[in-house]
XYZ file of N, CA and C in Angstrom:
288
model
N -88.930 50.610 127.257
C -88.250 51.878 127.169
C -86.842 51.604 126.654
N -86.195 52.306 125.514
C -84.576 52.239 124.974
C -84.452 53.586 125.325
N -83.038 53.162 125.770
C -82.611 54.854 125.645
C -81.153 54.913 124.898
N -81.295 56.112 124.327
C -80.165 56.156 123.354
C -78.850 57.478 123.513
N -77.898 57.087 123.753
C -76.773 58.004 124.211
C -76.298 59.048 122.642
N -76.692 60.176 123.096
C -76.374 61.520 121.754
C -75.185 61.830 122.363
N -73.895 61.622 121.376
C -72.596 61.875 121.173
C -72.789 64.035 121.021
N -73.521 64.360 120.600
C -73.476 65.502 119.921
C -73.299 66.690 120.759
N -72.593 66.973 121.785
C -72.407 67.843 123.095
C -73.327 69.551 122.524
N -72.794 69.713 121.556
C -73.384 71.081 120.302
C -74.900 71.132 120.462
N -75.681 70.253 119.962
C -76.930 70.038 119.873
C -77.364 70.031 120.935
N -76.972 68.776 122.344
C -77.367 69.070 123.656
C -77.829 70.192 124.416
N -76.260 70.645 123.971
C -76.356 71.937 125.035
C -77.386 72.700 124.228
N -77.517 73.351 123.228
C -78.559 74.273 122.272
C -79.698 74.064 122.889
N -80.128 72.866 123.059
C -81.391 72.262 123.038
C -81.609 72.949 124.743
N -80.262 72.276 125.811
C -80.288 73.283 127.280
C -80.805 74.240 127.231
N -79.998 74.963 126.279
C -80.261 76.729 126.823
C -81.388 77.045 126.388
N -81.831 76.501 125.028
C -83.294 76.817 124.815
C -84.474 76.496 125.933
N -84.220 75.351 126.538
C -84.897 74.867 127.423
C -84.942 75.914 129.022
N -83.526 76.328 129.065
C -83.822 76.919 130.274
C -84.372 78.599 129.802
N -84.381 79.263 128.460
C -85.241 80.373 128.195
C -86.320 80.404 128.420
N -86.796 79.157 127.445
C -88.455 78.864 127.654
C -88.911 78.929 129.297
N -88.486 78.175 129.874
C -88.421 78.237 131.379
C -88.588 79.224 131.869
N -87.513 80.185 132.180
C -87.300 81.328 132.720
C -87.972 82.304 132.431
N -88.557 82.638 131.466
C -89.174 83.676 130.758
C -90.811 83.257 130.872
N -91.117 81.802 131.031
C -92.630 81.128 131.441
C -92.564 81.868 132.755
N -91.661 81.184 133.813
C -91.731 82.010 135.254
C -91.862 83.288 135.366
N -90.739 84.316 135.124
C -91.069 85.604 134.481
C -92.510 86.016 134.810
N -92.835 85.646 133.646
C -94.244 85.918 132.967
C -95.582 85.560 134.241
N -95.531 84.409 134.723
C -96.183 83.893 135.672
C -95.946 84.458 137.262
N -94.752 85.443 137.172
C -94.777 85.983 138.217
C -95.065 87.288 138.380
N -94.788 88.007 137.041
C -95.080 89.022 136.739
C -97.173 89.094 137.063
N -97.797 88.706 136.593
C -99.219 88.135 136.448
C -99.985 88.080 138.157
N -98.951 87.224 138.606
C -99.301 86.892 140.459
C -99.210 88.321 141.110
N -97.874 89.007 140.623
C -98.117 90.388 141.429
C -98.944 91.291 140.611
N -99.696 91.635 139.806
C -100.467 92.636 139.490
C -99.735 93.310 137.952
N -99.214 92.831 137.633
C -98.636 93.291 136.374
C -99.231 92.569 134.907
N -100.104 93.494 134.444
C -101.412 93.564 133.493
C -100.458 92.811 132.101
N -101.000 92.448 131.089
C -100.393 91.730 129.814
C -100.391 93.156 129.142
N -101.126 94.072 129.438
C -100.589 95.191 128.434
C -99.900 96.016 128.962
N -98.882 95.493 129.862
C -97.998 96.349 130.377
C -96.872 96.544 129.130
N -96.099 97.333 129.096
C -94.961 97.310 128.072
C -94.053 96.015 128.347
N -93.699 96.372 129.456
C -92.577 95.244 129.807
C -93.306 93.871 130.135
N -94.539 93.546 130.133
C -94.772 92.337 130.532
C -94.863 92.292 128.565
N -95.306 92.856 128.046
C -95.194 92.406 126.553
C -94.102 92.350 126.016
N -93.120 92.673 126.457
C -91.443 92.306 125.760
C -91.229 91.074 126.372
N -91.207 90.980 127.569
C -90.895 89.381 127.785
C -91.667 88.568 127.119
N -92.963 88.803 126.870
C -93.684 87.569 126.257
C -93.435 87.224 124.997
N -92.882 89.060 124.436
C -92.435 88.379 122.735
C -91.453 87.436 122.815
N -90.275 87.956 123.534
C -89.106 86.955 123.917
C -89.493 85.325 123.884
N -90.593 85.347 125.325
C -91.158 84.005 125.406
C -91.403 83.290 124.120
N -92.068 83.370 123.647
C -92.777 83.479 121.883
C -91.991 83.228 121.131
N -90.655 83.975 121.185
C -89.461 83.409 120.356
C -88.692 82.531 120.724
N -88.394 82.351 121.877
C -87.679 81.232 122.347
C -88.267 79.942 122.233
N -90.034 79.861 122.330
C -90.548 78.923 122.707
C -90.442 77.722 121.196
N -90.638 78.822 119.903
C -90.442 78.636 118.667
C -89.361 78.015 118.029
N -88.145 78.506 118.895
C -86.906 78.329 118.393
C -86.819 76.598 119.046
N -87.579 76.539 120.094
C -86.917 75.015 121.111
C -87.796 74.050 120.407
N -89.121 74.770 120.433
C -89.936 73.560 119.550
C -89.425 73.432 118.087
N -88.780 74.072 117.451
C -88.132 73.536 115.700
C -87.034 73.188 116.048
N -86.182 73.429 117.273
C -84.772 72.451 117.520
C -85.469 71.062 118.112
N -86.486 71.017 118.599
C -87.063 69.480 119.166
C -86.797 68.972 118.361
N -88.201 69.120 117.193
C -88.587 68.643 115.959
C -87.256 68.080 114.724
N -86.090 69.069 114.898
C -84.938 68.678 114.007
C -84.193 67.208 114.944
N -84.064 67.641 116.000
C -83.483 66.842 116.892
C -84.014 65.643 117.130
N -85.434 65.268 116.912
C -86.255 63.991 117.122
C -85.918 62.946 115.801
N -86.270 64.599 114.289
C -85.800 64.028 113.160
C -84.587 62.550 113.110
N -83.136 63.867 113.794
C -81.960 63.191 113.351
C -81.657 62.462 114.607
N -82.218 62.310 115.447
C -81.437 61.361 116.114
C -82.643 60.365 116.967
N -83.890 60.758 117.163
C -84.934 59.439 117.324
C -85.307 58.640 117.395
N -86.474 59.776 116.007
C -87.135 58.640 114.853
C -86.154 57.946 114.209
N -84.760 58.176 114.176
C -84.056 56.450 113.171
C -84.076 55.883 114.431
N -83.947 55.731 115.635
C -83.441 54.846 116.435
C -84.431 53.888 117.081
N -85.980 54.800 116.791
C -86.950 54.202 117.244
C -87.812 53.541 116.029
N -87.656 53.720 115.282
C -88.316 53.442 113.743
C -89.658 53.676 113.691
N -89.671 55.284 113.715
C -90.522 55.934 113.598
C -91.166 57.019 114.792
N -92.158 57.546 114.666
C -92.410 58.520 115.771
C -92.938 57.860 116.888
N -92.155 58.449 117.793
C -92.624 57.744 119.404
C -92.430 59.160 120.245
N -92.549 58.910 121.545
C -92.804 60.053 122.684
C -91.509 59.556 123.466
N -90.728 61.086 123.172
C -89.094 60.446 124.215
C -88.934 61.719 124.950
N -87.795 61.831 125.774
C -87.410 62.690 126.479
C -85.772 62.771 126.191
N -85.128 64.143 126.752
C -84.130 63.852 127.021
C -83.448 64.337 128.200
N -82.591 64.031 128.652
C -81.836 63.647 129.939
C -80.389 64.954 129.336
N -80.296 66.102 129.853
C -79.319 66.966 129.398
C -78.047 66.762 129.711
N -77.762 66.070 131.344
C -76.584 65.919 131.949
C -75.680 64.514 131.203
N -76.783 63.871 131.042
C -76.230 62.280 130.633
C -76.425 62.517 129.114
N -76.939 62.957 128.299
C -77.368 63.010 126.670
C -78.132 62.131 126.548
N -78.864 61.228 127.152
C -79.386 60.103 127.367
C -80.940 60.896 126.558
N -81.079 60.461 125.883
C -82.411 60.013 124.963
C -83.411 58.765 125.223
N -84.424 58.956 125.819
C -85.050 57.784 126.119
C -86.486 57.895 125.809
N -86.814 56.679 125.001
C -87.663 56.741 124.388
C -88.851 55.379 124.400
N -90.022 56.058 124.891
C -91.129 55.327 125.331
C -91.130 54.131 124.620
N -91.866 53.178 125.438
C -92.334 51.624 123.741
C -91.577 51.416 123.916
N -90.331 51.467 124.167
C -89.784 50.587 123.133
C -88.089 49.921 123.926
N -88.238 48.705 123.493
C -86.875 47.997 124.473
C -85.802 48.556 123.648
N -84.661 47.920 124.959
C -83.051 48.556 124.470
C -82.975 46.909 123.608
């Protein structure tokens, strides 16, 4: 496992808030469902578009974000995570 420290506070955080939409709006949705609230409700279908868009927006900020700061560090595609508080990028396979 290497893990790699992202200077980029901008990108981090983006990547946060996307992360905690997707989140919040999954729960939402999953709670909405537990109490009796049908998918063709109006309002359970606005949150889900929401969901839908957010979910879109985090997965093409992943994908840019794996791009530029990764795959160069790992030399090539691997399975990483990241660590929001620390910027810490850590990425499977592979030694520091």
């Amino acid at each position: 496992m290497k893990k790699v420290t992202v200077e980029n506070e901008k990108i981090i955080n983006y990547l946060e808030g996307l992360s905690y939409e997707v989140d919040a709006h999954k729960d939402l949705l999953s709670f909405m469902a537990r109490t009796g609230i049908k998918p063709d409700n109006e309002v359970f279908q606005a949150y889900h578009e929401e969901y839908v868009k957010f979910f879109g927006q985090y997965e093409a900020a992943k994908k840019e974000f794996a791009q530029q700061y990764v795959f160069p560090a790992a030399g090539g595609r691997v399975d990483w995570s990241l660590d929001f508080s620390t910027h810490e990028v850590t990425i499977e396979g592979l030694r520091e």
